[in-house]
Amino acid sequence: MKTIIVGVGGVTNGGKSTLSQFLHQKIHNSCIIAQDTYFKDDFVVPVDSNGFKQYDTLDALHMEEMMKEVCSWKKDPHEFLRQRGLIAKDSSTDDELYVLIVEGFLIFNHRPLNEMFDMRYFLEIPYDVCKMRRSMRVYAPPDPPNYFDGYVWPMYLQNREEMERITSEIGAACLCCFCSFSGWSEAKGRGFSCCL
């Protein structure tokens, strides 16, 4: 049995879930673990001095639970899929391939998780596109006024810098992609290189 763990990270509303779903539909014996399903309850998420909830930090997520899921898949991907009622092709040969797609905005900031990835993709979109897409989504609880400019975008920049440092320290490479309304394009440089 062969396994590959793919990380799909990047900016909020940058296309992570869309790309992950696309890959999942095209790859047999694949499944997705989405970081957004591991948020802690709203009442335990701290508030900063501006009154903004601190959702864009690892402390706002149950990362230990997410790691348990990833490790469970890694231990036995076929059993992982079977237990969750997902359809997996018969594992009749030793060369069967299983692919885990882990997607989320801070997946590369959690070093133990980042170290598990065989491939890394980081999706970016320009500030104005990101702000527009964010404004069109409905969140529970909803974003307060000035949340994007006062918290979300500055935290993205801070988290991206930390992610670049961690990824560099573990000696990994990441494919950085820019998403526009017309599609995906590869962006080279800026500390990223193709990991394929």
Short mmCIF file of C-alpha atoms in Angstrom, two decimals:
data_model
loop_
_atom_site.label_atom_id
_atom_site.label_comp_id
_atom_site.label_asym_id
_atom_site.label_seq_id
_atom_site.Cartn_x
_atom_site.Cartn_y
_atom_site.Cartn_z
CA MET A 1 0.00 0.00 0.00
CA LYS A 2 1.28 3.46 -0.92
CA THR A 3 0.15 6.64 0.82
CA ILE A 4 0.45 10.33 0.05
CA ILE A 5 -0.57 13.19 2.33
CA VAL A 6 -1.25 16.44 0.49
CA GLY A 7 -1.53 19.78 2.29
CA VAL A 8 -3.67 22.49 0.70
CA GLY A 9 -3.29 25.74 2.63
CA GLY A 10 -3.53 29.42 2.02
CA VAL A 11 -5.44 32.62 2.49
CA THR A 12 -9.06 32.76 3.60
CA ASN A 13 -11.47 32.36 0.67
CA GLY A 14 -8.54 31.51 -1.57
CA GLY A 15 -9.95 28.30 -3.07
CA LYS A 16 -8.59 25.66 -0.66
CA SER A 17 -11.86 23.76 -0.30
CA THR A 18 -12.63 24.04 -4.01
CA LEU A 19 -9.23 22.63 -5.00
CA SER A 20 -9.43 19.93 -2.33
CA GLN A 21 -12.88 18.82 -3.50
CA PHE A 22 -11.67 18.78 -7.11
CA LEU A 23 -8.69 16.59 -6.20
CA HIS A 24 -10.87 14.29 -4.10
CA GLN A 25 -13.28 13.77 -6.99
CA LYS A 26 -10.42 12.93 -9.37
CA ILE A 27 -8.37 10.66 -7.09
CA HIS A 28 -9.61 7.20 -6.13
CA ASN A 29 -9.15 6.17 -2.49
CA SER A 30 -8.83 9.76 -1.36
CA CYS A 31 -10.48 11.68 1.44
CA ILE A 32 -10.36 15.18 2.91
CA ILE A 33 -9.70 16.34 6.44
CA ALA A 34 -10.72 20.02 6.68
CA GLN A 35 -9.24 22.23 9.38
CA ASP A 36 -12.40 24.35 9.56
CA THR A 37 -14.20 21.44 11.26
CA TYR A 38 -11.83 21.68 14.24
CA PHE A 39 -12.66 25.18 15.52
CA LYS A 40 -13.23 25.43 19.25
CA ASP A 41 -16.56 26.71 20.54
CA ASP A 42 -17.01 30.43 20.06
CA PHE A 43 -17.21 31.17 23.80
CA VAL A 44 -13.64 29.91 24.41
CA VAL A 45 -12.04 31.88 21.57
CA PRO A 46 -10.27 34.91 23.10
CA VAL A 47 -10.96 38.52 22.11
CA ASP A 48 -8.19 41.02 21.34
CA SER A 49 -7.99 44.65 22.53
CA ASN A 50 -10.03 45.76 19.48
CA GLY A 51 -12.86 43.40 20.38
CA PHE A 52 -12.06 40.96 17.55
CA LYS A 53 -12.36 37.22 18.16
CA GLN A 54 -8.98 35.54 17.65
CA TYR A 55 -10.04 32.82 15.19
CA ASP A 56 -6.90 33.01 13.04
CA THR A 57 -4.61 31.36 15.57
CA LEU A 58 -3.81 27.73 16.29
CA ASP A 59 -5.22 28.25 19.81
CA ALA A 60 -8.69 28.61 18.28
CA LEU A 61 -8.47 25.08 16.84
CA HIS A 62 -8.54 21.55 18.26
CA MET A 63 -5.27 20.66 16.57
CA GLU A 64 -4.73 17.59 18.77
CA GLU A 65 -8.02 16.12 17.46
CA MET A 66 -7.06 16.94 13.89
CA MET A 67 -3.68 15.26 14.37
CA LYS A 68 -5.40 12.13 15.73
CA GLU A 69 -7.50 11.93 12.56
CA VAL A 70 -4.47 12.34 10.29
CA CYS A 71 -2.53 9.72 12.28
CA SER A 72 -5.51 7.35 12.16
CA TRP A 73 -5.60 7.67 8.37
CA LYS A 74 -1.82 7.19 8.14
CA LYS A 75 -1.96 4.02 10.25
CA ASP A 76 -4.53 2.31 8.01
CA PRO A 77 -6.09 4.39 5.20
CA HIS A 78 -8.36 1.56 4.03
CA GLU A 79 -9.80 1.04 7.52
CA PHE A 80 -10.11 4.83 7.98
CA LEU A 81 -12.28 5.03 4.85
CA ARG A 82 -14.28 1.94 5.77
CA GLN A 83 -15.09 3.18 9.29
CA ARG A 84 -16.42 6.44 7.89
CA GLY A 85 -18.59 4.80 5.27
CA LEU A 86 -16.47 6.12 2.43
CA ILE A 87 -16.07 3.89 -0.57
CA ALA A 88 -12.55 2.67 -1.21
CA LYS A 89 -11.44 0.50 -4.08
CA ASP A 90 -10.61 -3.05 -3.09
CA SER A 91 -7.10 -3.30 -1.71
CA SER A 92 -6.19 -6.34 -3.71
CA THR A 93 -2.63 -5.33 -4.48
CA ASP A 94 0.25 -4.02 -2.43
CA ASP A 95 0.70 -1.07 -4.77
CA GLU A 96 -2.74 0.44 -4.07
CA LEU A 97 -2.49 4.23 -3.61
CA TYR A 98 -4.35 6.15 -0.89
CA VAL A 99 -4.32 9.94 -0.78
CA LEU A 100 -5.22 12.13 2.19
CA ILE A 101 -5.96 15.76 1.39
CA VAL A 102 -5.60 18.02 4.43
CA GLU A 103 -6.89 21.52 3.85
CA GLY A 104 -6.93 24.61 6.00
CA PHE A 105 -5.63 28.10 6.52
CA LEU A 106 -3.13 27.19 9.28
CA ILE A 107 -2.13 23.63 8.37
CA PHE A 108 1.46 24.65 7.60
CA ASN A 109 1.75 26.62 10.85
CA HIS A 110 1.34 23.50 13.00
CA ARG A 111 4.80 22.00 12.67
CA PRO A 112 3.92 18.37 13.58
CA LEU A 113 1.26 18.39 10.86
CA ASN A 114 3.45 20.22 8.34
CA GLU A 115 6.14 17.57 8.80
CA MET A 116 3.68 14.85 7.68
CA PHE A 117 2.95 16.30 4.23
CA ASP A 118 4.40 14.71 1.12
CA MET A 119 3.16 17.60 -1.03
CA ARG A 120 2.25 21.17 -0.10
CA TYR A 121 0.16 23.69 -2.01
CA PHE A 122 -0.32 27.25 -0.77
CA LEU A 123 -3.08 29.27 -2.45
CA GLU A 124 -3.08 33.04 -2.61
CA ILE A 125 -5.34 35.69 -4.06
CA PRO A 126 -4.86 39.46 -4.12
CA TYR A 127 -6.02 41.51 -1.13
CA ASP A 128 -8.95 43.13 -2.95
CA VAL A 129 -10.26 39.80 -4.30
CA CYS A 130 -9.89 38.20 -0.89
CA LYS A 131 -11.76 41.04 0.82
CA MET A 132 -14.57 40.88 -1.74
CA ARG A 133 -14.92 37.09 -1.44
CA ARG A 134 -14.87 37.29 2.35
CA SER A 135 -17.63 39.91 2.31
CA MET A 136 -19.85 37.61 0.24
CA ARG A 137 -19.62 34.67 2.67
CA VAL A 138 -21.85 34.22 5.67
CA TYR A 139 -20.07 33.28 8.87
CA ALA A 140 -21.53 32.22 12.21
CA PRO A 141 -20.95 34.38 14.09
CA PRO A 142 -20.80 37.06 11.38
CA ASP A 143 -17.70 39.17 10.85
CA PRO A 144 -17.97 42.44 12.79
CA PRO A 145 -17.29 45.76 11.01
CA ASN A 146 -13.63 46.24 10.00
CA TYR A 147 -12.80 42.62 10.90
CA PHE A 148 -11.10 41.90 7.59
CA ASP A 149 -8.79 44.94 7.62
CA GLY A 150 -8.39 45.08 11.39
CA TYR A 151 -7.75 41.39 12.01
CA VAL A 152 -8.11 38.84 9.18
CA TRP A 153 -5.64 40.29 6.66
CA PRO A 154 -2.96 41.31 9.21
CA MET A 155 -3.17 37.82 10.76
CA TYR A 156 -2.90 36.22 7.32
CA LEU A 157 0.33 38.15 6.67
CA GLN A 158 1.70 37.20 10.09
CA ASN A 159 0.71 33.55 9.73
CA ARG A 160 2.13 33.37 6.21
CA GLU A 161 5.50 34.63 7.43
CA GLU A 162 5.50 32.02 10.22
CA MET A 163 4.49 29.29 7.76
CA GLU A 164 7.36 30.19 5.43
CA ARG A 165 9.80 29.98 8.33
CA ILE A 166 8.50 26.60 9.56
CA THR A 167 8.38 25.11 6.07
CA SER A 168 11.93 26.29 5.41
CA GLU A 169 13.19 24.91 8.75
CA ILE A 170 11.87 21.43 8.03
CA GLY A 171 13.49 21.53 4.61
CA ALA A 172 10.24 21.28 2.70
CA ALA A 173 9.16 22.99 -0.46
CA CYS A 174 5.75 24.36 -1.28
CA LEU A 175 4.05 25.12 -4.57
CA CYS A 176 2.55 28.58 -4.35
CA CYS A 177 -0.45 29.21 -6.57
CA PHE A 178 -2.34 32.39 -7.26
CA CYS A 179 -6.06 32.07 -7.85
CA SER A 180 -8.01 34.50 -9.95
CA PHE A 181 -11.50 34.41 -11.35
CA SER A 182 -10.04 33.05 -14.58
CA GLY A 183 -8.27 30.11 -12.95
CA TRP A 184 -5.04 28.96 -11.31
CA SER A 185 -1.53 29.95 -12.20
CA GLU A 186 1.73 28.85 -10.67
CA ALA A 187 3.84 31.49 -8.98
CA LYS A 188 7.53 30.74 -8.63
CA GLY A 189 9.92 32.41 -6.26
CA ARG A 190 8.93 34.28 -3.11
CA GLY A 191 10.47 31.50 -1.06
CA PHE A 192 8.43 28.75 -2.69
CA SER A 193 9.31 26.15 -5.24
CA CYS A 194 7.52 23.24 -6.82
CA CYS A 195 7.27 20.28 -4.46
CA LEU A 196 6.37 17.68 -7.10
#
